[in-house]
CSV table of C-alpha atoms and ligand atoms in Angstrom, one decimal:
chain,number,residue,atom,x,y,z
A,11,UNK,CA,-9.0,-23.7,23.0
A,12,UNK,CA,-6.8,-23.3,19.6
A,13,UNK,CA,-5.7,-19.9,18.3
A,14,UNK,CA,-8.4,-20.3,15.8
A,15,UNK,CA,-11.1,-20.9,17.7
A,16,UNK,CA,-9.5,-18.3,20.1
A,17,UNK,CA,-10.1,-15.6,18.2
A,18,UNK,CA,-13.9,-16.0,17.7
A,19,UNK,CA,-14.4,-17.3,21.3
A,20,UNK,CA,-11.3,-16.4,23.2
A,21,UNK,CA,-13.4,-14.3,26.2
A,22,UNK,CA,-16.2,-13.7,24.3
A,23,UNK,CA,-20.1,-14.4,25.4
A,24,UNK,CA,-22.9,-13.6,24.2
A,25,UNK,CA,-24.5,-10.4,25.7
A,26,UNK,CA,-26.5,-12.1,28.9
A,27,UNK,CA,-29.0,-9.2,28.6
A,28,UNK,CA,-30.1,-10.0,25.3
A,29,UNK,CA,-28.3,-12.9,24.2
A,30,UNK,CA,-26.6,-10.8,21.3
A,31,UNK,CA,-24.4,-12.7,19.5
A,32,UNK,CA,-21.7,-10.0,19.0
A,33,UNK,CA,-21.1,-7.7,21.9
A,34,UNK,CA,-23.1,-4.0,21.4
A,35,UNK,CA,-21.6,-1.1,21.0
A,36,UNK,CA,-22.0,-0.2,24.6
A,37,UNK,CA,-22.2,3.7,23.4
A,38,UNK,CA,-22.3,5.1,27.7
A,39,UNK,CA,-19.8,7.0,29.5
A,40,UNK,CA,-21.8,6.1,32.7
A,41,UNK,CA,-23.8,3.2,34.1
A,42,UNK,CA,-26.7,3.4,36.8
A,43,UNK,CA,-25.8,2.7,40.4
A,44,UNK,CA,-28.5,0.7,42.6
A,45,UNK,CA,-26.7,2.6,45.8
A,46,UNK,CA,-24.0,4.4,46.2
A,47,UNK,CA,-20.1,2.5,45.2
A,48,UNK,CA,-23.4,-0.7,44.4
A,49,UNK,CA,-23.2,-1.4,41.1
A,50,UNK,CA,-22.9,-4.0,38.4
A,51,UNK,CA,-19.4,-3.4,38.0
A,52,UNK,CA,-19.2,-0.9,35.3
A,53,UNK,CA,-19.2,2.8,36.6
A,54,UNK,CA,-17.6,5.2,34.0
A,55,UNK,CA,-16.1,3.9,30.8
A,56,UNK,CA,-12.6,5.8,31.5
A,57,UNK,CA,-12.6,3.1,33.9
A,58,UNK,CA,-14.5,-0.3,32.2
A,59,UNK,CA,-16.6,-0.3,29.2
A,60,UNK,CA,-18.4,-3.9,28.5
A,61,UNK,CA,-17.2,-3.5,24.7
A,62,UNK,CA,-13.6,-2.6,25.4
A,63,UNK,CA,-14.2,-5.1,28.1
A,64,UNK,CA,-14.7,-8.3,25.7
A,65,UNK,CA,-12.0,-6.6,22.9
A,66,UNK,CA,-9.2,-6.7,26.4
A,67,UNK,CA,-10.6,-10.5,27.1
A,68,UNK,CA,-10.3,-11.7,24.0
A,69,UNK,CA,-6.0,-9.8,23.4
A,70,UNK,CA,-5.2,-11.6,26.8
A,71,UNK,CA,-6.7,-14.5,25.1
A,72,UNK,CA,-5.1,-14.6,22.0
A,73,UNK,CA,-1.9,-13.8,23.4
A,74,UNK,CA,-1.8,-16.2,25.8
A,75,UNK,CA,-1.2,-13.5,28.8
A,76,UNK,CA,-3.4,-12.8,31.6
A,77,UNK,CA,-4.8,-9.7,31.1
A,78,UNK,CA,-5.4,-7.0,27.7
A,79,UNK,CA,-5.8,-3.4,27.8
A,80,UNK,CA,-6.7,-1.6,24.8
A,81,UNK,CA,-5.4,2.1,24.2
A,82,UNK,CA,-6.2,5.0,22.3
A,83,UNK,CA,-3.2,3.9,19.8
A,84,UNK,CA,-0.3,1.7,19.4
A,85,UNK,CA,1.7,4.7,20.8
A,86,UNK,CA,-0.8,5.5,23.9
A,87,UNK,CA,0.0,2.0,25.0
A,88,UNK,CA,4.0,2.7,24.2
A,89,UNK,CA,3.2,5.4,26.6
A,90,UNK,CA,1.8,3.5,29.6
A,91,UNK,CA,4.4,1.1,29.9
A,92,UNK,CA,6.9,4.1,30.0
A,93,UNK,CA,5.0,5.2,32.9
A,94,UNK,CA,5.9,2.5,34.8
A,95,UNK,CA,9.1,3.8,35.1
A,96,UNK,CA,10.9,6.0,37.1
A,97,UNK,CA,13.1,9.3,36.9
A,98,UNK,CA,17.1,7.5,36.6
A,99,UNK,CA,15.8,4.1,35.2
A,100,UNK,CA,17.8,3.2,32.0
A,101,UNK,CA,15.6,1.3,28.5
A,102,UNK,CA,17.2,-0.9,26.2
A,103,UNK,CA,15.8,-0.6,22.8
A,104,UNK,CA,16.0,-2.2,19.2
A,105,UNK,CA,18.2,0.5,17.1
A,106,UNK,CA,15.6,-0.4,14.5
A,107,UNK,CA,12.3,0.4,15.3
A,108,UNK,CA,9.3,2.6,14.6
A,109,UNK,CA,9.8,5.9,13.6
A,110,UNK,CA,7.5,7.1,16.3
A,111,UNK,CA,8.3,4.7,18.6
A,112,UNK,CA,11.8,6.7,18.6
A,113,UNK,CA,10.7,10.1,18.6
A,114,UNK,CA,8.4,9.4,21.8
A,115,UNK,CA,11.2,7.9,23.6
A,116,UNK,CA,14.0,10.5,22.6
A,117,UNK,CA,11.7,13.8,22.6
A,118,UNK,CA,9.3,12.8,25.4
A,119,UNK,CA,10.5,10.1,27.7
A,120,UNK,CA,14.5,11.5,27.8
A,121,UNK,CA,13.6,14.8,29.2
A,122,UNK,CA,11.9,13.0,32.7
A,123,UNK,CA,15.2,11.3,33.2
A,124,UNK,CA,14.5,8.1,31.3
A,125,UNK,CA,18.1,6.7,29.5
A,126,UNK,CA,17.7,5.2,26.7
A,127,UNK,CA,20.1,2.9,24.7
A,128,UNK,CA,20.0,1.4,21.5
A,129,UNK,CA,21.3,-1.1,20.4
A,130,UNK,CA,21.5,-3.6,17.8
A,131,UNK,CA,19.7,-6.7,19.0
A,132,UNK,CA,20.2,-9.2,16.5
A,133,UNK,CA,23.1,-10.7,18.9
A,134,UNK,CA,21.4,-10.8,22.8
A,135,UNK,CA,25.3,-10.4,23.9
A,136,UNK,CA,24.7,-6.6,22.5
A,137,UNK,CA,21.9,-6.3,24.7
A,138,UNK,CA,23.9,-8.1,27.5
A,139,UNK,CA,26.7,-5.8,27.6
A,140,UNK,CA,23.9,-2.8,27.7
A,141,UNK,CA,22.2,-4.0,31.1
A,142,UNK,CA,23.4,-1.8,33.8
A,143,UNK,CA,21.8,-1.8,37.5
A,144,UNK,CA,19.4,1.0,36.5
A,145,UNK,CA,18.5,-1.0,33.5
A,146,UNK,CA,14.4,-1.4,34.2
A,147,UNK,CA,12.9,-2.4,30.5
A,148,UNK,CA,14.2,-4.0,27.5
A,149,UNK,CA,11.8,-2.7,24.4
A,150,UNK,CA,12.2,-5.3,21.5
A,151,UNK,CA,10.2,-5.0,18.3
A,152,UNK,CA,10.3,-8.1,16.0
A,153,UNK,CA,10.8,-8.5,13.1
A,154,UNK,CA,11.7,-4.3,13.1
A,155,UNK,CA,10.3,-2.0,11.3
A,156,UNK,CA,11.1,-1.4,8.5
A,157,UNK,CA,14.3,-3.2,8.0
A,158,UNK,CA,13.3,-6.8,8.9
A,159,UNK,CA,15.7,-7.7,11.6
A,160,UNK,CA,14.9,-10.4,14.2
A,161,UNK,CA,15.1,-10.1,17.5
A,162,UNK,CA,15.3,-13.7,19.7
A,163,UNK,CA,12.8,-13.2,22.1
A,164,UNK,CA,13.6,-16.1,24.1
A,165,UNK,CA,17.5,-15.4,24.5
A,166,UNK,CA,16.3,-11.7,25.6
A,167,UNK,CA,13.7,-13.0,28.3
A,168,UNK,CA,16.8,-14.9,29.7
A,169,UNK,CA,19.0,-12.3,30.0
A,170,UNK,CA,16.1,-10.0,31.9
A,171,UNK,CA,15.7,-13.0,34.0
A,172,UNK,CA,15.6,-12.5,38.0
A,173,UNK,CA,17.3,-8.9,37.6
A,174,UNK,CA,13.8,-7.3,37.7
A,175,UNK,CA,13.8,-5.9,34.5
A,176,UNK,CA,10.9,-5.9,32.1
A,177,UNK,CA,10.9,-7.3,28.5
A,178,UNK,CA,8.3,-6.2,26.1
A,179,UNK,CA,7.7,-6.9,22.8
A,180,UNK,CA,6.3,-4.9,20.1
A,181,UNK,CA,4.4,-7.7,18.5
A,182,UNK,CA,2.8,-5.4,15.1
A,183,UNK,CA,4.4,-7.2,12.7
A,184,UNK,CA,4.3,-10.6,13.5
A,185,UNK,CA,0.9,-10.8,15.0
A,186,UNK,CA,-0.1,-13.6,17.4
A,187,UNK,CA,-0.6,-16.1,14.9
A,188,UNK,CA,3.0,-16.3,14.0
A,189,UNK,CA,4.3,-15.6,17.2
A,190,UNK,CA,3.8,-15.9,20.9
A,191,UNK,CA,6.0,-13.3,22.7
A,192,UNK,CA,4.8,-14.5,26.3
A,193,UNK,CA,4.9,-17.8,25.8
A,194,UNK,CA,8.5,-17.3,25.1
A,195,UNK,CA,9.5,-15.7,28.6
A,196,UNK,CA,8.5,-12.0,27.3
A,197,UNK,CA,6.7,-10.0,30.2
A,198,UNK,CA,4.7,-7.7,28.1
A,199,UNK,CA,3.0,-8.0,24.5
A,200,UNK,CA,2.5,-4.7,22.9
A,201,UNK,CA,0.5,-3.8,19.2
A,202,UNK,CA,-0.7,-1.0,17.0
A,203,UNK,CA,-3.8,-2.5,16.9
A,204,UNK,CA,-4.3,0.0,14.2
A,205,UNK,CA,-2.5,-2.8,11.9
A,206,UNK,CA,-3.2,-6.7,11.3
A,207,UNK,CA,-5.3,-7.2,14.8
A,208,UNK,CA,-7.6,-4.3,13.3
A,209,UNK,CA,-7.1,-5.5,9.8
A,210,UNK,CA,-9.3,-3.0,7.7
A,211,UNK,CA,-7.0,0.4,7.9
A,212,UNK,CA,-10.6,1.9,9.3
A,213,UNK,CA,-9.3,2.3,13.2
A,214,UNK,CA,-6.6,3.7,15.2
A,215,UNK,CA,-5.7,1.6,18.5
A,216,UNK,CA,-3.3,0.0,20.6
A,217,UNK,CA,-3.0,-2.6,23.2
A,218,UNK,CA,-0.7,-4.7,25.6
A,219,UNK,CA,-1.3,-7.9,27.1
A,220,UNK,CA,0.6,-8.5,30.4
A,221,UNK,CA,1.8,-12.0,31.9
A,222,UNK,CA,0.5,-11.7,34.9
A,223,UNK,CA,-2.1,-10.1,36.3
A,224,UNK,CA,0.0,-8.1,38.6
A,225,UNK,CA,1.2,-6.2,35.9
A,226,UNK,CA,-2.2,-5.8,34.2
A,227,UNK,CA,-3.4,-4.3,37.3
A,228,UNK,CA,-0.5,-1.5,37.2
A,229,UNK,CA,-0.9,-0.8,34.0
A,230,UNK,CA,-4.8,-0.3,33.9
A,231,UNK,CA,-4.1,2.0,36.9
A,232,UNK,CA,-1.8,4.1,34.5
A,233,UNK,CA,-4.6,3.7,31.7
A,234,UNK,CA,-7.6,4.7,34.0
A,235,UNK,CA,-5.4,7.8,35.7
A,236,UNK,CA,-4.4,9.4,32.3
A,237,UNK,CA,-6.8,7.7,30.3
A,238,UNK,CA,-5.7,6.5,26.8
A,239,UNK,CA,-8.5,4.3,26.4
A,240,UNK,CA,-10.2,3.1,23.2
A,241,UNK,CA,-13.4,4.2,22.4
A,242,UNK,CA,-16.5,1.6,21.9
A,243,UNK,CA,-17.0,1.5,18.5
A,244,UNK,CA,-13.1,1.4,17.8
A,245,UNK,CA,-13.4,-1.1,20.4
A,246,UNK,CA,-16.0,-3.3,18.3
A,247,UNK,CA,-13.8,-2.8,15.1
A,248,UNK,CA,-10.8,-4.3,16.4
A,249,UNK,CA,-12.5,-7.2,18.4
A,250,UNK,CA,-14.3,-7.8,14.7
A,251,UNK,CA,-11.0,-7.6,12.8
A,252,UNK,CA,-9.9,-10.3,15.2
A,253,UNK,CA,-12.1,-13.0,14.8
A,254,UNK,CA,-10.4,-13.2,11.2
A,255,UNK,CA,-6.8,-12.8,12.0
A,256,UNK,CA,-5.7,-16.2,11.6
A,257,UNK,CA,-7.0,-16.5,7.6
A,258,UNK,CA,-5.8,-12.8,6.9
A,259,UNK,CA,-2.4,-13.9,8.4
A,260,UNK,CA,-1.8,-16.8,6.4
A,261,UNK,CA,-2.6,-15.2,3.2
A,262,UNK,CA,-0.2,-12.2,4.0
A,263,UNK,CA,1.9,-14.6,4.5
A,264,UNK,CA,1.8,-17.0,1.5
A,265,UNK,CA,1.7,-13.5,-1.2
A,266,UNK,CA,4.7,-11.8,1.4
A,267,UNK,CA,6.8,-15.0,0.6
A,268,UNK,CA,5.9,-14.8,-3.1
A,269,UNK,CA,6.7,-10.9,-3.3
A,270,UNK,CA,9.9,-11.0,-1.4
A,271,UNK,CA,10.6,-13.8,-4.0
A,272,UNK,CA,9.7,-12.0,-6.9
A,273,UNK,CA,11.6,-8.9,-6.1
A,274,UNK,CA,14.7,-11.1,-5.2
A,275,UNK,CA,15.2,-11.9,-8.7
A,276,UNK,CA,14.3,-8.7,-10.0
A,277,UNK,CA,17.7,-6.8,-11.3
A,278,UNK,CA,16.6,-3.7,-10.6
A,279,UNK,CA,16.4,-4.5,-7.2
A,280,UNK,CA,19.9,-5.4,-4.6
A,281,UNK,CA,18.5,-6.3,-1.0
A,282,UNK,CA,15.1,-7.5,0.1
A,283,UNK,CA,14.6,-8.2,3.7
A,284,UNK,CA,11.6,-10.5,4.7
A,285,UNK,CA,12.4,-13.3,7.3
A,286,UNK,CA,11.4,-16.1,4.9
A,287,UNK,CA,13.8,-15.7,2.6
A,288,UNK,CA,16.9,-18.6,2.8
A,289,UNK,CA,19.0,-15.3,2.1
A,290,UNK,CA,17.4,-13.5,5.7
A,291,UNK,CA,20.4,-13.9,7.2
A,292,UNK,CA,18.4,-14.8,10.7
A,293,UNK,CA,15.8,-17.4,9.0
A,294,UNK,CA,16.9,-20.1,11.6
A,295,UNK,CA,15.8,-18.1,13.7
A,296,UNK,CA,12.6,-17.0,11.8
A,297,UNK,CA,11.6,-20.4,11.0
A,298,UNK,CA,11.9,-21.6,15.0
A,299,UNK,CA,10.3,-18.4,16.2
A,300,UNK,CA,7.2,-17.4,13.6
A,301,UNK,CA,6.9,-21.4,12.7
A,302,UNK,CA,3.3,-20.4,10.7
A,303,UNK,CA,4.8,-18.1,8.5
A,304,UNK,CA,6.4,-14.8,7.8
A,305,UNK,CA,4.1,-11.9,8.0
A,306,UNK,CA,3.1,-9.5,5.0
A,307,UNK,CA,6.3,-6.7,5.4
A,308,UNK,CA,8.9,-6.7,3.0
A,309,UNK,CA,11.3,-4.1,2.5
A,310,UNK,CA,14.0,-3.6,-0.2
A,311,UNK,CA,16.7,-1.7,-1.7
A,312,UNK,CA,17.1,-0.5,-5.6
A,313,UNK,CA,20.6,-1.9,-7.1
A,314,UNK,CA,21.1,1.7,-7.8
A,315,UNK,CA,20.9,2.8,-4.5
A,316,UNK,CA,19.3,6.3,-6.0
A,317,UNK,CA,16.2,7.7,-3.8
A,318,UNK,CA,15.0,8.9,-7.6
A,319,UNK,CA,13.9,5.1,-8.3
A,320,UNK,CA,12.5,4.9,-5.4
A,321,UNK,CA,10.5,7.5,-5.7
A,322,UNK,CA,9.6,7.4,-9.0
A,323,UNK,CA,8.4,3.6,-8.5
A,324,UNK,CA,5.9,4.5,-6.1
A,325,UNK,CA,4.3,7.1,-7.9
A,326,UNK,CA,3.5,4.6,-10.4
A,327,UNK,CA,3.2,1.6,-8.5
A,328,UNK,CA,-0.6,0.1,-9.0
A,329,UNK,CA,-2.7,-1.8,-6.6
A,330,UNK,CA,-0.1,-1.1,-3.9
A,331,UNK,CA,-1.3,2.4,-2.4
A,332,UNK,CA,1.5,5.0,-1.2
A,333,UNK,CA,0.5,5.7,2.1
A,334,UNK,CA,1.8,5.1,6.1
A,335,UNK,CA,0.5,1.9,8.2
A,336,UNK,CA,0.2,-1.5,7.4
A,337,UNK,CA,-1.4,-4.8,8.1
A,338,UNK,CA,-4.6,-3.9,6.4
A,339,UNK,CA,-6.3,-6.0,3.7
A,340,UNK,CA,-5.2,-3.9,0.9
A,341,UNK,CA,-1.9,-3.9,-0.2
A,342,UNK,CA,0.5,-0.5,0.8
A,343,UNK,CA,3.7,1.2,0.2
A,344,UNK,CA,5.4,2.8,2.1
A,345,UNK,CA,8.9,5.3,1.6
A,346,UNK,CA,10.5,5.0,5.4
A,347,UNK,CA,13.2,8.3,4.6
A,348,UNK,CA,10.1,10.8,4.2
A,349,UNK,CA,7.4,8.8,5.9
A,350,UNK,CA,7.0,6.3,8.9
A,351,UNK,CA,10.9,7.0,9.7
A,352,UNK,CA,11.2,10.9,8.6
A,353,UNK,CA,11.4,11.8,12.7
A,354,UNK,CA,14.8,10.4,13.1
A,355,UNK,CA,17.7,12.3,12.3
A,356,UNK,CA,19.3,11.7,8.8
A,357,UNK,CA,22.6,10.9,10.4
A,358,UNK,CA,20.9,8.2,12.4
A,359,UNK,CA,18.9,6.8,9.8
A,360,UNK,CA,22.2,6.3,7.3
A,361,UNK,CA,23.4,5.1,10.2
A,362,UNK,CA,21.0,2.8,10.7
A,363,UNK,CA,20.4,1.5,7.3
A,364,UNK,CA,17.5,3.5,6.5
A,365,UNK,CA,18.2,4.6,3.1
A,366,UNK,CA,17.1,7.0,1.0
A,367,UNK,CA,16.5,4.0,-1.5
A,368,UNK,CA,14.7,1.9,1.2
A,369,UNK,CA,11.1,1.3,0.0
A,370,UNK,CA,8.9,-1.0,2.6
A,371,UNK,CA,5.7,-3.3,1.1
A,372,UNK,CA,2.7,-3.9,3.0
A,373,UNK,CA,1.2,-6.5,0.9
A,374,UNK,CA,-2.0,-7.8,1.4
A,375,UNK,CA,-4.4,-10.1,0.6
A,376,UNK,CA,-5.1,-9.5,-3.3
A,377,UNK,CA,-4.4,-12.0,-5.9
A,378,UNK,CA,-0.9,-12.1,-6.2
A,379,UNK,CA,-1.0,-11.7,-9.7
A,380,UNK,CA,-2.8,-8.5,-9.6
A,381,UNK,CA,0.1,-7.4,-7.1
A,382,UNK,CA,2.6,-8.9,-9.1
A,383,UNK,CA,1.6,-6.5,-12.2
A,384,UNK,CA,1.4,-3.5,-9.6
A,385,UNK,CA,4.9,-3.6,-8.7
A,386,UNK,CA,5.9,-4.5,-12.3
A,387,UNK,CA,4.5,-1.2,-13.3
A,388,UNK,CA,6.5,0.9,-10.8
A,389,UNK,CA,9.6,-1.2,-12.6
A,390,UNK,CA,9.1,-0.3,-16.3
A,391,UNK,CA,9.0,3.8,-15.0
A,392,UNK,CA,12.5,3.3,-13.9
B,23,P1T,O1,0.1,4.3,14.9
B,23,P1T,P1,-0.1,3.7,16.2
B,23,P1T,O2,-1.3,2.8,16.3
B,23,P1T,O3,0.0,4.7,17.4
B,23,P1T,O4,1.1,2.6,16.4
B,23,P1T,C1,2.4,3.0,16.5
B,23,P1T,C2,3.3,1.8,16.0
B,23,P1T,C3,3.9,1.1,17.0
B,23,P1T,N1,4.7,0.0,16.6
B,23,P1T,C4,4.9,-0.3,15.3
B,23,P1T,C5,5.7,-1.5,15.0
B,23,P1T,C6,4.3,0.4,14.3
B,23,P1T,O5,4.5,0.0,13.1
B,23,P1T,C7,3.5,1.5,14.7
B,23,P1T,C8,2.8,2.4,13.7
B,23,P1T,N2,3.4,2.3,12.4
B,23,P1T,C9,3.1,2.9,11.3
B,23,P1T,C10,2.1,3.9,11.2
B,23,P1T,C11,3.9,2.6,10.1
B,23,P1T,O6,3.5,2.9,8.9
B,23,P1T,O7,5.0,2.0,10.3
């Protein structure tokens, strides 16, 4: 099957009870057993739910991978793969990720032992001078959020290669459609669900989708023991939001392209940072590794580097609404310094390039002209 075709299909039947098109919402914690331990394979939802069921067929499907899992949240599932690790075992991680991604690992993980390092990936030779012995897991988020970088997924699964570390890849942004972290030697596919796999801002969820099966079977032993598990409705929601990724992507894609355009000419505005722009100074790489398109984040800096443009465009901004998250139909903005990034330290975020000035676009599906004038408007207040 194609991705397209994938997403409505990809480990999906009709319900052989009724013949239900769409799965039910299987609302049960518990099913009936015939005799004790002899039963139809379900037995308490913690454990197996037939709606989260088809939802974890059809991730492993669309990700190419052998088995899905479907969390709670993005972070819930951020939190089973750190499970896998143990006391002394060292992580190498993007030095630009998500804000919360950060805070779990420094304020959760560090204090059982876990090392982490960040490091700037956008040149594997970083990452290669990182790996120690103790190294175990290589996190990679790509593009990064919020500031756009690329991370070459391929020359990181090399590196990781027969030295029994792990390489997952927080896969948000790009969504399967663009890009296939698996098929490009990556171990272990990781989403907020919450965003473009969900597409309608109306759920929180998470997932990962393994390479092998062997992993998938750890890692639903970590989700059944603590229990992070999506609900059945939530569950519906995503798998829903799913069947229509491919035409939500390509439409983020075409009005990201013509916003990161738009605001590159604009002279109120100095950097924008969207992988499909010539001036992205990985696009090579962008146009080899997300060879559909771009994605709908763009990010950008105010020529007068003063937080006071920044936010006084986003109070009067229209269209766009100022909140957290992303990937939903409607069209979103976002300030990184006192939102999705406000947990890291200020040090580290100047450090990091995640200025005061930094405002991040989730632009989505709308007319473009209609988004075109919202951002216009935030421009003549300043
Ligand atoms: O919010 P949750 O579903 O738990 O997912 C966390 C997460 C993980 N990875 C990436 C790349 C993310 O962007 C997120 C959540 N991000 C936002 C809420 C945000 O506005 O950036």
């Amino acid at each position: 099957m194609k991705f397209n075709t994938k997403t409505i299909h990809g480990g999906q039947h009709p319900e052989p009870g009724t013949g239900a098109v769409n799965i039910p919402v299987f609302l049960t914690s518990t099913f009936a057993q015939k005799s004790p331990g002899i039963h139809s394979g379900y037995e308490y939802s913690r454990a197996a739910n037939p709606t989260r069921q088809a939802l974890e067929n059809a991730l492993a499907s669309i990700e190419n991978g052998a088995r899905g899992l479907a969390f709670a949240s993005g972070l819930s599932a951020t939190d089973a793969v750190l499970k896998l690790l143990n006391p002394g075992d060292e992580i190498i991680a993007c030095d630009d990720l998500y804000g919360g991604s950060y805070r779990m690992f420094t304020k959760m993980f560090e204090k059982y032992q876990l090392k982490f390092r960040f490091v700037d990936f956008s040149d594997p030779s970083t990452v290669e001078k990182a790996i120690t012995e103790k190294t175990k897991l290589i996190w990679v988020e790509t593009p990064t959020n919020p500031l756009m970088k690329l991370v070459d997924i391929t020359a990181i699964s090399r590196l990781a290669e027969d030295k029994n570390i792990l390489v997952a890849v927080d896969n948000t942004f790009a969504t399967p459609y663009l890009q296939k972290p698996i098929d490009l030697g990556a171990d272990l596919v990781m989403h907020s669900a919450t965003k473009y796999l969900g597409g309608h801002s109306d759920v929180v969820a998470g997932a990962l989708i393994t390479k092998t099966l062997e992993l998938g079977e750890k890692l639903h032993f970590i989700q059944f023991a603590s229990g992070a598990i999506l609900g059945p409705h939530d569950s519906y929601l995503v798998l829903r939001g799913i069947k229509t990724l491919a035409l939500r992507v390509e439409r983020h894609s075409e009005n990201g392209l013509k916003v990161a355009r738009y605001l590159e000419q604009h002279p109120k505005v100095s950097n924008v940072f969207y992988p499909g722009l010539k001036s992205h100074p990985q696009y090579e790489l962008a146009e080899k590794q997300m060879n559909k398109g771009f994605g709908g984040m763009v990010s950008f800096r105010f020529t007068s580097g003063r937080k006071e443009e920044a936010v006084r465009f986003l109070e009067h901004i229209k269209i766009f609404t100022l909140a957290e998250s992303l990937g939903g139909v409607e069209s979103l903005a976002n300030h990184p310094a006192s939102m999705t990034h406000a947990s890291i330290p200020e040090d580290k975020r100047q450090e990091k390039g995640i200025t005061d000035d930094l405002v991040r676009l989730s632009v989505g599906i709308e007319d473009i002209e209609d988004l075109i004038m919202g951002l216009a408007a935030g421009f003549d207040k300043i």
